[in-house]
Each structure stands twice: as C-alpha cells, then as structure tokens.
Amino acid sequence: KLSAGEYGPEQPGRVMAHFGRTLEVRDADGTPIRCHLRANLDGLVTGDRVIWRAGQDGSGVVVAREERDSILKRPDPRGQLKPVAANIDQLLIVFAVEPAPHPNLIDRYLVAAEATGIAPVLVLNKTDLLPDDGGELGQLLERYHQLGYPVVRTTTANPEGLDKLRQQLAGRTSVFVGQSGVGKSSLIDLLLPDETLRIGALSEDSRKGTHTTTTARLYAMRSDEVSNGELIDSPGIREFGLIHLDEQEVTDGFIEFHPYLGLCRFRDCRHRNEPGCALLDAVEAGKIHPERFASYRRILDSLNSQ
Ligand code: GDP
Ligand code: ZN
C-alpha cells in the first residue's frame, strides 16, 4: 500500500483518451487508469506511449512520453496544425461502390497519407453492390494494387464481409478515414460491438462537463479474430484529407514517380511542358498511368488556387 504522496514503480502504458491534463492510460494488461500529467509534460495525444506511476488513490501520474513512430495532425479552429493521435501504423482509406469515388479522390487521400508517413490501405466497402465482373472499380483497384498499395474488400451485408479487414487490423494501430456515406461507422460498429468498451469510464463524466470532446479515443480489439488490433477514432480524424500540402509533398505522394524524380533536364522542372522532363517521358512510355498524372496536375492546380 502506498502512503500519501508516494508513487509506485514506473510502468509502460498507452494513452487511450485525454481530457485537458487528465488522461486515460491503459496499463500493460489493458486496464484503464485515470492519470494526471506531471507538470513538465504537455501536449500528449491519444496513442502516445507513456511511462506512468500509480498513486495511492487508484489514479496515476504520467512521468514521461516515449518517442513517437508517427503523428497525425489536424487543423485547429485557427487553422494551425495540431497533433491529434500518435503511433498509428496504418491509415485505412475507406471508399465504396456507392457513392463511387472519383479516382482523383483516392489519389488525394494517398498523397495526404504519404505526407504523414503512415502506411495507407485502400478499403473498398459495399462490395455486395459490385457487379459480378468487378466493374470499372475492380479495374481501378487493380491499378492501385499494382502500385503496391494493399487493397481490402469489405461488406457489412454478410458475416464474412469483414474477414479480410480483420486480418489487416490484427497487431496494428489503425485509423479509418474517408468520405461521408462510405460506411465507416457501419464498419467500426461491427469491429467494436461492445458499447461500454467504446464509451469508457472517463468520457462518462466528461460528457456532463464542457469536455464533451471530439478528441480521439483508442479502442482495443481483443477478439479472437483481431488479436491485438487497435483503433483510434474521432469525428475529426475521419475527415482527414488533403490539407496544407506543398508542391513537393504532392509530388512525393505519387509513389510511382519516385524513380524519375531528379532525372529531368532542368533541376527546377515543374513537369508541365519542359523539354527533357523525365516524368512526362515516363507517361509517354507507359510507365506512369496518364490518369494518375492528370490527377497529379489537378491536385497541384487546386493547391495553387487556394
Ligand atoms: P459513414 O458516413 O462513412 O460513417 O457511413 P455509414 O456507416 O453511416 O454508412 C452509410 C450508409 O451505407 C448506411 O445507410 C449504411 O447502412 C450503408 N452501408 C454501410 N456498409 C454497407 C455495405 O457493405 N453494403 C451496403 N449495401 N450498404 C452499406
Ligand atoms: Zn520534369
């Protein structure tokens, strides 16, 4: 038993949610513990790996944050980018047979994902609505698969519809992003069926206060099908998209362009109509798909008109 002002040994934990300077930290066994931040610590986000010590009243104190593998940022109301979640292994970009995605939209998501350094996975939902031959969407997906992106098909219309997705989620920390109406909520409801687990002890009382927060929450998926998969979710995260990217980031976001970058005749080539442009030559030679290149142009143009 700890006496007043005394703390237990240092232990590892992970931030499941945060409400100002109060955190919900999960210990190594998965038990949630309400923790406060040591005064010199600040700016922790959901998903952070931390070191904490137990206090005498069952709550704890977080004393350190571990190095982050990755960080997802969102603009705050003043337009400044703020970290919202950390240590994410993969961004699941959900799109659907209906409403069908414009190919440019998939490219926009991929560019934004590449800029975060978090591995993107394309999830095609509502495959129950797909024609038997796979349709145009099937061909489109094959193109992304050939670029090296994992593609997972899902449907919430039958019990096996999430099998492949569950395999993709196992052992990793994931977030779902995508347009409204593609089925993100439906998928997440099936992956996290236990409402009590989803709401959590801390948010229970925060809901009464001013902290009724849209901050991200981490959910553990400990079923047999998804061993040790974790999900970080919030309304804001689901809206993740193309924001605050510069021209270089957009160019870097098209992974099949990489072998040709730096090979243009002019060092400051903008790949528009310059002679000796390695990218234009690659399109001409059939090494880069013309639609991806057109998409690249369109994204650049949309940046310039902002
Ligand atoms: P969100 O906006 O991305 O969270 O999308 P929702 O989960 O709210 O889903 C939008 C609509 O698509 C709802 O009417 C769902 O019932 C429906 N929906 C979701 N998944 C599927 C699916 O696999 N097949 C079909 N046919 N409809 C789906
Ligand atoms: Zn060029």
mmCIF file of C-alpha atoms and ligand atoms in Angstrom:
data_model
loop_
_atom_site.group_PDB
_atom_site.id
_atom_site.type_symbol
_atom_site.label_atom_id
_atom_site.label_comp_id
_atom_site.label_asym_id
_atom_site.label_seq_id
_atom_site.Cartn_x
_atom_site.Cartn_y
_atom_site.Cartn_z
ATOM 1 C CA LYS A 1 0.000 0.000 0.000
ATOM 2 C CA LEU A 2 1.245 3.447 -0.941
ATOM 3 C CA SER A 3 1.133 6.215 1.608
ATOM 4 C CA ALA A 4 0.256 9.832 0.874
ATOM 5 C CA GLY A 5 2.472 11.434 -1.728
ATOM 6 C CA GLU A 6 4.104 8.114 -2.572
ATOM 7 C CA TYR A 7 4.117 6.571 -6.039
ATOM 8 C CA GLY A 8 4.576 3.038 -7.319
ATOM 9 C CA PRO A 9 7.253 1.880 -9.758
ATOM 10 C CA GLU A 10 7.443 3.166 -13.340
ATOM 11 C CA GLN A 11 5.359 1.168 -15.811
ATOM 12 C CA PRO A 12 4.576 1.402 -19.508
ATOM 13 C CA GLY A 13 1.131 2.481 -20.704
ATOM 14 C CA ARG A 14 -0.679 3.937 -23.671
ATOM 15 C CA VAL A 15 -2.921 6.995 -23.808
ATOM 16 C CA MET A 16 -6.479 5.921 -24.694
ATOM 17 C CA ALA A 17 -8.064 9.351 -24.367
ATOM 18 C CA HIS A 18 -7.275 12.734 -22.915
ATOM 19 C CA PHE A 19 -9.341 15.487 -21.416
ATOM 20 C CA GLY A 20 -7.172 18.506 -20.776
ATOM 21 C CA ARG A 21 -4.497 17.421 -18.317
ATOM 22 C CA THR A 22 -6.380 14.287 -17.339
ATOM 23 C CA LEU A 23 -5.545 11.176 -19.306
ATOM 24 C CA GLU A 24 -6.969 7.727 -19.550
ATOM 25 C CA VAL A 25 -3.962 5.449 -19.751
ATOM 26 C CA ARG A 26 -4.115 1.735 -20.399
ATOM 27 C CA ASP A 27 -1.661 -0.382 -18.481
ATOM 28 C CA ALA A 28 0.103 -3.467 -19.858
ATOM 29 C CA ASP A 29 -2.923 -5.668 -19.001
ATOM 30 C CA GLY A 30 -5.390 -3.358 -20.706
ATOM 31 C CA THR A 31 -6.827 -1.859 -17.520
ATOM 32 C CA PRO A 32 -7.709 1.828 -17.864
ATOM 33 C CA ILE A 33 -6.217 4.152 -15.247
ATOM 34 C CA ARG A 34 -7.020 7.793 -14.766
ATOM 35 C CA CYS A 35 -3.774 9.700 -14.804
ATOM 36 C CA HIS A 36 -2.602 13.228 -14.358
ATOM 37 C CA LEU A 37 0.317 14.760 -16.142
ATOM 38 C CA ARG A 38 3.490 15.660 -14.339
ATOM 39 C CA ALA A 39 3.888 19.431 -14.555
ATOM 40 C CA ASN A 40 6.754 19.396 -17.036
ATOM 41 C CA LEU A 41 4.814 17.270 -19.537
ATOM 42 C CA ASP A 42 2.469 18.674 -22.124
ATOM 43 C CA GLY A 43 0.873 18.003 -25.465
ATOM 44 C CA LEU A 44 0.246 14.283 -25.073
ATOM 45 C CA VAL A 45 -2.212 12.803 -27.548
ATOM 46 C CA THR A 46 -4.221 9.616 -27.895
ATOM 47 C CA GLY A 47 -1.978 6.745 -28.888
ATOM 48 C CA ASP A 48 1.102 8.100 -27.106
ATOM 49 C CA ARG A 49 3.188 5.516 -25.294
ATOM 50 C CA VAL A 50 3.992 6.754 -21.830
ATOM 51 C CA ILE A 51 5.639 5.854 -18.529
ATOM 52 C CA TRP A 52 3.353 6.264 -15.515
ATOM 53 C CA ARG A 53 3.357 5.541 -11.787
ATOM 54 C CA ALA A 54 0.439 4.542 -9.596
ATOM 55 C CA GLY A 55 -0.653 6.891 -6.827
ATOM 56 C CA GLN A 56 -2.375 5.946 -3.602
ATOM 57 C CA ASP A 57 -5.984 6.639 -4.675
ATOM 58 C CA GLY A 58 -6.015 4.363 -7.721
ATOM 59 C CA SER A 59 -5.150 7.123 -10.117
ATOM 60 C CA GLY A 60 -1.704 7.643 -11.552
ATOM 61 C CA VAL A 61 0.754 10.182 -12.796
ATOM 62 C CA VAL A 62 2.358 10.175 -16.223
ATOM 63 C CA VAL A 63 6.039 10.967 -15.917
ATOM 64 C CA ALA A 64 7.362 10.564 -19.470
ATOM 65 C CA ARG A 65 6.395 10.100 -23.073
ATOM 66 C CA GLU A 66 8.176 7.694 -25.368
ATOM 67 C CA GLU A 67 9.429 8.615 -28.825
ATOM 68 C CA ARG A 68 6.583 8.646 -31.413
ATOM 69 C CA ASP A 69 6.666 6.419 -34.508
ATOM 70 C CA SER A 70 4.135 8.586 -36.305
ATOM 71 C CA ILE A 71 1.862 11.506 -35.688
ATOM 72 C CA LEU A 72 -1.451 12.527 -37.239
ATOM 73 C CA LYS A 73 -2.239 16.252 -37.264
ATOM 74 C CA ARG A 74 -5.429 18.217 -37.838
ATOM 75 C CA PRO A 75 -6.021 21.934 -38.184
ATOM 76 C CA ASP A 76 -7.427 23.569 -35.038
ATOM 77 C CA PRO A 77 -10.167 26.238 -35.324
ATOM 78 C CA ARG A 78 -7.490 28.837 -36.107
ATOM 79 C CA GLY A 79 -6.130 26.703 -38.905
ATOM 80 C CA GLN A 80 -2.979 25.641 -37.112
ATOM 81 C CA LEU A 81 -1.921 22.026 -37.383
ATOM 82 C CA LYS A 82 -2.133 20.208 -34.062
ATOM 83 C CA PRO A 83 -1.205 16.602 -33.274
ATOM 84 C CA VAL A 84 -4.325 14.526 -32.536
ATOM 85 C CA ALA A 85 -3.050 10.959 -32.455
ATOM 86 C CA ALA A 86 0.274 9.164 -32.323
ATOM 87 C CA ASN A 87 1.827 5.810 -33.134
ATOM 88 C CA ILE A 88 -0.573 4.879 -35.917
ATOM 89 C CA ASP A 89 0.570 2.028 -38.143
ATOM 90 C CA GLN A 90 -1.926 2.357 -40.952
ATOM 91 C CA LEU A 91 -4.492 4.712 -42.443
ATOM 92 C CA LEU A 92 -7.479 2.809 -43.765
ATOM 93 C CA ILE A 93 -8.883 4.880 -46.602
ATOM 94 C CA VAL A 94 -12.462 3.731 -46.991
ATOM 95 C CA PHE A 95 -14.365 4.226 -50.189
ATOM 96 C CA ALA A 96 -17.421 2.464 -51.511
ATOM 97 C CA VAL A 97 -19.109 1.056 -54.549
ATOM 98 C CA GLU A 98 -21.824 3.608 -53.806
ATOM 99 C CA PRO A 99 -21.174 6.587 -53.606
ATOM 100 C CA ALA A 100 -18.438 5.691 -56.110
ATOM 101 C CA PRO A 101 -15.149 7.549 -55.687
ATOM 102 C CA HIS A 102 -13.712 9.809 -58.318
ATOM 103 C CA PRO A 103 -10.206 8.388 -58.958
ATOM 104 C CA ASN A 104 -8.817 11.820 -58.149
ATOM 105 C CA LEU A 105 -10.247 11.496 -54.657
ATOM 106 C CA ILE A 106 -8.338 8.273 -53.993
ATOM 107 C CA ASP A 107 -5.163 9.989 -55.189
ATOM 108 C CA ARG A 108 -5.809 12.921 -52.870
ATOM 109 C CA TYR A 109 -6.128 10.609 -49.906
ATOM 110 C CA LEU A 110 -2.998 8.715 -50.888
ATOM 111 C CA VAL A 111 -0.989 11.925 -51.224
ATOM 112 C CA ALA A 112 -2.168 13.083 -47.812
ATOM 113 C CA ALA A 113 -1.363 9.685 -46.325
ATOM 114 C CA GLU A 114 2.127 9.601 -47.845
ATOM 115 C CA ALA A 115 2.770 13.047 -46.346
ATOM 116 C CA THR A 116 2.039 11.711 -42.856
ATOM 117 C CA GLY A 117 4.404 8.777 -43.325
ATOM 118 C CA ILE A 118 1.645 6.414 -42.165
ATOM 119 C CA ALA A 119 1.064 3.424 -44.450
ATOM 120 C CA PRO A 120 -2.195 3.731 -46.399
ATOM 121 C CA VAL A 121 -4.539 0.790 -47.054
ATOM 122 C CA LEU A 122 -7.402 1.080 -49.535
ATOM 123 C CA VAL A 123 -10.654 -0.387 -48.229
ATOM 124 C CA LEU A 124 -13.427 -0.895 -50.762
ATOM 125 C CA ASN A 125 -16.703 -1.249 -48.864
ATOM 126 C CA LYS A 126 -20.190 -2.270 -50.053
ATOM 127 C CA THR A 127 -18.819 -4.960 -52.360
ATOM 128 C CA ASP A 128 -22.297 -6.544 -52.171
ATOM 129 C CA LEU A 129 -23.260 -3.804 -54.656
ATOM 130 C CA LEU A 130 -20.421 -4.670 -57.042
ATOM 131 C CA PRO A 131 -21.340 -6.278 -60.396
ATOM 132 C CA ASP A 132 -20.078 -9.851 -60.836
ATOM 133 C CA ASP A 133 -17.317 -8.818 -63.219
ATOM 134 C CA GLY A 134 -15.990 -6.304 -60.711
ATOM 135 C CA GLY A 135 -16.857 -3.367 -62.947
ATOM 136 C CA GLU A 136 -14.690 -0.319 -63.512
ATOM 137 C CA LEU A 137 -13.975 -0.058 -59.827
ATOM 138 C CA GLY A 138 -12.396 -3.515 -59.894
ATOM 139 C CA GLN A 139 -10.001 -2.378 -62.615
ATOM 140 C CA LEU A 140 -9.250 0.848 -60.827
ATOM 141 C CA LEU A 141 -8.363 -1.054 -57.667
ATOM 142 C CA GLU A 142 -6.101 -3.396 -59.565
ATOM 143 C CA ARG A 143 -4.120 -0.365 -60.690
ATOM 144 C CA TYR A 144 -3.548 0.723 -57.090
ATOM 145 C CA HIS A 145 -2.701 -2.794 -56.080
ATOM 146 C CA GLN A 146 -0.008 -2.845 -58.780
ATOM 147 C CA LEU A 147 1.433 0.377 -57.389
ATOM 148 C CA GLY A 148 1.998 -1.554 -54.173
ATOM 149 C CA TYR A 149 -0.940 -0.419 -52.048
ATOM 150 C CA PRO A 150 -2.774 -3.058 -50.033
ATOM 151 C CA VAL A 151 -6.414 -3.284 -51.118
ATOM 152 C CA VAL A 152 -9.052 -4.844 -48.843
ATOM 153 C CA ARG A 153 -12.639 -5.501 -49.865
ATOM 154 C CA THR A 154 -15.417 -5.363 -47.300
ATOM 155 C CA THR A 155 -19.157 -5.594 -46.994
ATOM 156 C CA THR A 156 -21.294 -5.193 -43.909
ATOM 157 C CA ALA A 157 -24.043 -7.175 -45.649
ATOM 158 C CA ASN A 158 -22.816 -10.634 -44.632
ATOM 159 C CA PRO A 159 -20.954 -12.114 -41.657
ATOM 160 C CA GLU A 160 -17.769 -12.934 -43.596
ATOM 161 C CA GLY A 161 -17.647 -9.473 -45.114
ATOM 162 C CA LEU A 162 -15.065 -8.190 -42.650
ATOM 163 C CA ASP A 163 -12.767 -11.223 -42.524
ATOM 164 C CA LYS A 164 -10.026 -9.716 -44.698
ATOM 165 C CA LEU A 165 -10.261 -6.412 -42.891
ATOM 166 C CA ARG A 166 -9.851 -8.099 -39.511
ATOM 167 C CA GLN A 167 -6.669 -9.766 -40.754
ATOM 168 C CA GLN A 168 -5.379 -6.375 -41.847
ATOM 169 C CA LEU A 169 -6.183 -4.858 -38.429
ATOM 170 C CA ALA A 170 -4.547 -7.536 -36.285
ATOM 171 C CA GLY A 171 -1.479 -6.435 -34.370
ATOM 172 C CA ARG A 172 -1.598 -2.871 -35.663
ATOM 173 C CA THR A 173 -2.948 0.539 -34.669
ATOM 174 C CA SER A 174 -5.289 1.824 -37.366
ATOM 175 C CA VAL A 175 -7.481 4.783 -38.178
ATOM 176 C CA PHE A 176 -10.383 4.910 -40.618
ATOM 177 C CA VAL A 177 -10.734 7.894 -42.924
ATOM 178 C CA GLY A 178 -12.965 8.549 -45.904
ATOM 179 C CA GLN A 179 -15.871 10.445 -47.365
ATOM 180 C CA SER A 180 -19.176 10.540 -45.602
ATOM 181 C CA GLY A 181 -21.543 7.716 -46.558
ATOM 182 C CA VAL A 182 -18.935 5.113 -47.465
ATOM 183 C CA GLY A 183 -19.661 3.003 -44.368
ATOM 184 C CA LYS A 184 -17.034 3.936 -41.773
ATOM 185 C CA SER A 185 -19.500 3.947 -38.876
ATOM 186 C CA SER A 186 -21.016 0.675 -40.020
ATOM 187 C CA LEU A 187 -17.609 -0.985 -40.174
ATOM 188 C CA ILE A 188 -16.494 0.389 -36.822
ATOM 189 C CA ASP A 189 -19.768 -0.679 -35.171
ATOM 190 C CA LEU A 190 -19.115 -4.235 -36.297
ATOM 191 C CA LEU A 191 -15.482 -4.157 -35.197
ATOM 192 C CA LEU A 192 -16.273 -2.671 -31.778
ATOM 193 C CA PRO A 193 -19.611 -4.173 -30.832
ATOM 194 C CA ASP A 194 -19.283 -3.545 -27.114
ATOM 195 C CA GLU A 195 -20.751 -0.122 -26.415
ATOM 196 C CA THR A 196 -19.429 0.009 -22.860
ATOM 197 C CA LEU A 197 -15.898 -0.555 -24.069
ATOM 198 C CA ARG A 198 -16.323 2.206 -26.608
ATOM 199 C CA ILE A 199 -17.587 4.824 -24.225
ATOM 200 C CA GLY A 200 -15.111 4.204 -21.436
ATOM 201 C CA ALA A 201 -15.076 5.329 -17.860
ATOM 202 C CA LEU A 202 -13.518 8.748 -18.241
ATOM 203 C CA SER A 203 -15.638 10.087 -21.045
ATOM 204 C CA GLU A 204 -18.647 9.129 -18.915
ATOM 205 C CA ASP A 205 -18.221 12.108 -16.625
ATOM 206 C CA SER A 206 -16.604 14.343 -19.192
ATOM 207 C CA ARG A 207 -19.814 14.152 -21.189
ATOM 208 C CA LYS A 208 -21.547 16.125 -18.454
ATOM 209 C CA GLY A 209 -18.941 18.856 -18.468
ATOM 210 C CA THR A 210 -17.529 21.145 -21.062
ATOM 211 C CA HIS A 211 -15.140 18.471 -22.262
ATOM 212 C CA THR A 212 -17.773 16.754 -24.417
ATOM 213 C CA THR A 213 -14.913 16.342 -26.635
ATOM 214 C CA THR A 214 -14.220 15.340 -30.157
ATOM 215 C CA THR A 215 -10.742 14.222 -29.178
ATOM 216 C CA ALA A 216 -9.603 10.883 -30.414
ATOM 217 C CA ARG A 217 -10.095 7.668 -28.459
ATOM 218 C CA LEU A 218 -8.160 4.438 -28.689
ATOM 219 C CA TYR A 219 -10.114 1.164 -28.756
ATOM 220 C CA ALA A 220 -8.613 -2.258 -28.284
ATOM 221 C CA MET A 221 -9.884 -5.106 -30.410
ATOM 222 C CA ARG A 222 -9.120 -8.188 -28.404
ATOM 223 C CA SER A 223 -11.405 -10.673 -30.070
ATOM 224 C CA ASP A 224 -10.028 -13.922 -31.469
ATOM 225 C CA GLU A 225 -10.383 -12.595 -34.989
ATOM 226 C CA VAL A 226 -8.413 -9.402 -34.412
ATOM 227 C CA SER A 227 -5.660 -10.217 -31.994
ATOM 228 C CA ASN A 228 -4.210 -7.041 -30.528
ATOM 229 C CA GLY A 229 -5.590 -4.718 -33.135
ATOM 230 C CA GLU A 230 -6.229 -1.151 -32.017
ATOM 231 C CA LEU A 231 -8.356 1.545 -33.499
ATOM 232 C CA ILE A 232 -8.050 5.283 -32.951
ATOM 233 C CA ASP A 233 -11.192 7.154 -33.891
ATOM 234 C CA SER A 234 -12.834 10.567 -33.651
ATOM 235 C CA PRO A 235 -15.155 12.541 -35.917
ATOM 236 C CA GLY A 236 -12.271 14.876 -36.757
ATOM 237 C CA ILE A 237 -9.931 12.067 -37.699
ATOM 238 C CA ARG A 238 -12.481 10.561 -40.069
ATOM 239 C CA GLU A 239 -12.412 13.833 -42.004
ATOM 240 C CA PHE A 240 -8.690 13.607 -42.591
ATOM 241 C CA GLY A 241 -7.829 14.883 -46.050
ATOM 242 C CA LEU A 242 -5.572 16.959 -48.190
ATOM 243 C CA ILE A 243 -4.564 19.980 -46.188
ATOM 244 C CA HIS A 244 -1.578 22.283 -46.038
ATOM 245 C CA LEU A 245 0.489 20.337 -48.540
ATOM 246 C CA ASP A 246 3.094 21.987 -50.689
ATOM 247 C CA GLU A 247 4.055 21.116 -54.230
ATOM 248 C CA GLN A 248 6.944 18.898 -53.169
ATOM 249 C CA GLU A 249 4.722 16.853 -50.843
ATOM 250 C CA VAL A 250 2.193 16.322 -53.622
ATOM 251 C CA THR A 251 4.924 15.164 -55.992
ATOM 252 C CA ASP A 252 6.343 12.839 -53.339
ATOM 253 C CA GLY A 253 2.834 11.480 -52.707
ATOM 254 C CA PHE A 254 2.773 9.775 -56.103
ATOM 255 C CA ILE A 255 4.996 6.841 -55.291
ATOM 256 C CA GLU A 256 5.474 5.615 -58.864
ATOM 257 C CA PHE A 257 7.039 8.998 -59.735
ATOM 258 C CA HIS A 258 9.936 8.427 -57.346
ATOM 259 C CA PRO A 259 12.310 6.649 -59.772
ATOM 260 C CA TYR A 260 12.061 9.586 -62.189
ATOM 261 C CA LEU A 261 12.429 12.496 -59.798
ATOM 262 C CA GLY A 262 15.742 14.278 -60.198
ATOM 263 C CA LEU A 263 16.199 12.969 -63.750
ATOM 264 C CA CYS A 264 14.583 15.916 -65.545
ATOM 265 C CA ARG A 265 16.867 18.055 -67.698
ATOM 266 C CA PHE A 266 16.096 21.165 -65.653
ATOM 267 C CA ARG A 267 16.670 20.979 -61.940
ATOM 268 C CA ASP A 268 13.658 23.189 -61.277
ATOM 269 C CA CYS A 269 11.419 21.264 -63.723
ATOM 270 C CA ARG A 270 7.763 21.557 -62.776
ATOM 271 C CA HIS A 271 6.784 18.679 -65.059
ATOM 272 C CA ARG A 272 4.371 20.747 -67.157
ATOM 273 C CA ASN A 273 5.792 21.010 -70.658
ATOM 274 C CA GLU A 274 9.523 21.339 -70.129
ATOM 275 C CA PRO A 275 11.727 19.525 -72.646
ATOM 276 C CA GLY A 276 13.581 16.559 -71.188
ATOM 277 C CA CYS A 277 11.048 16.078 -68.375
ATOM 278 C CA ALA A 278 11.580 12.565 -67.027
ATOM 279 C CA LEU A 279 8.019 12.340 -65.688
ATOM 280 C CA LEU A 280 6.402 13.348 -68.976
ATOM 281 C CA ASP A 281 8.667 10.859 -70.758
ATOM 282 C CA ALA A 282 7.587 8.138 -68.322
ATOM 283 C CA VAL A 283 3.920 8.888 -69.032
ATOM 284 C CA GLU A 284 4.680 8.793 -72.750
ATOM 285 C CA ALA A 285 6.471 5.447 -72.339
ATOM 286 C CA GLY A 286 3.525 3.962 -70.439
ATOM 287 C CA LYS A 287 5.427 3.708 -67.127
ATOM 288 C CA ILE A 288 3.136 6.167 -65.365
ATOM 289 C CA HIS A 289 -0.618 5.914 -65.874
ATOM 290 C CA PRO A 290 -1.913 9.025 -67.664
ATOM 291 C CA GLU A 291 -4.852 9.290 -65.268
ATOM 292 C CA ARG A 292 -2.548 9.368 -62.276
ATOM 293 C CA PHE A 293 -0.506 12.065 -63.958
ATOM 294 C CA ALA A 294 -3.663 14.056 -64.783
ATOM 295 C CA SER A 295 -4.708 13.649 -61.185
ATOM 296 C CA TYR A 296 -1.315 14.951 -60.049
ATOM 297 C CA ARG A 297 -1.805 18.054 -62.184
ATOM 298 C CA ARG A 298 -5.279 18.611 -60.835
ATOM 299 C CA ILE A 299 -4.121 18.386 -57.236
ATOM 300 C CA LEU A 300 -1.307 20.863 -57.914
ATOM 301 C CA ASP A 301 -3.749 23.240 -59.572
ATOM 302 C CA SER A 302 -6.089 23.031 -56.604
ATOM 303 C CA LEU A 303 -3.191 23.946 -54.282
ATOM 304 C CA ASN A 304 -2.331 26.973 -56.392
ATOM 305 C CA SER A 305 -5.899 28.223 -56.414
ATOM 306 C CA GLN A 306 -6.283 28.044 -52.630
HETATM 307 P P1 GDP B 1 -20.047 6.804 -42.876
HETATM 308 O O1 GDP B 1 -20.621 8.151 -43.168
HETATM 309 O O2 GDP B 1 -18.796 6.568 -43.684
HETATM 310 O O3 GDP B 1 -19.831 6.533 -41.425
HETATM 311 O O4 GDP B 1 -21.100 5.735 -43.461
HETATM 312 P P2 GDP B 1 -22.219 4.893 -42.669
HETATM 313 O O5 GDP B 1 -21.607 3.796 -41.886
HETATM 314 O O6 GDP B 1 -23.112 5.838 -41.967
HETATM 315 O O7 GDP B 1 -22.981 4.206 -43.898
HETATM 316 C C1 GDP B 1 -23.687 4.942 -44.878
HETATM 317 C C2 GDP B 1 -24.777 4.062 -45.456
HETATM 318 O O8 GDP B 1 -24.211 2.946 -46.146
HETATM 319 C C3 GDP B 1 -25.693 3.472 -44.393
HETATM 320 O O9 GDP B 1 -27.012 3.523 -44.887
HETATM 321 C C4 GDP B 1 -25.221 2.032 -44.267
HETATM 322 O O10 GDP B 1 -26.250 1.159 -43.855
HETATM 323 C C5 GDP B 1 -24.766 1.721 -45.672
HETATM 324 N N1 GDP B 1 -23.743 0.667 -45.736
HETATM 325 C C6 GDP B 1 -22.644 0.548 -44.956
HETATM 326 N N2 GDP B 1 -21.928 -0.549 -45.308
HETATM 327 C C7 GDP B 1 -22.579 -1.124 -46.335
HETATM 328 C C8 GDP B 1 -22.323 -2.298 -47.152
HETATM 329 O O11 GDP B 1 -21.324 -3.027 -47.005
HETATM 330 N N3 GDP B 1 -23.231 -2.573 -48.140
HETATM 331 C C9 GDP B 1 -24.319 -1.781 -48.356
HETATM 332 N N4 GDP B 1 -25.141 -2.137 -49.347
HETATM 333 N N5 GDP B 1 -24.589 -0.687 -47.600
HETATM 334 C C10 GDP B 1 -23.733 -0.352 -46.617
HETATM 335 ZN ZN ZN B 2 10.045 17.161 -65.089
#
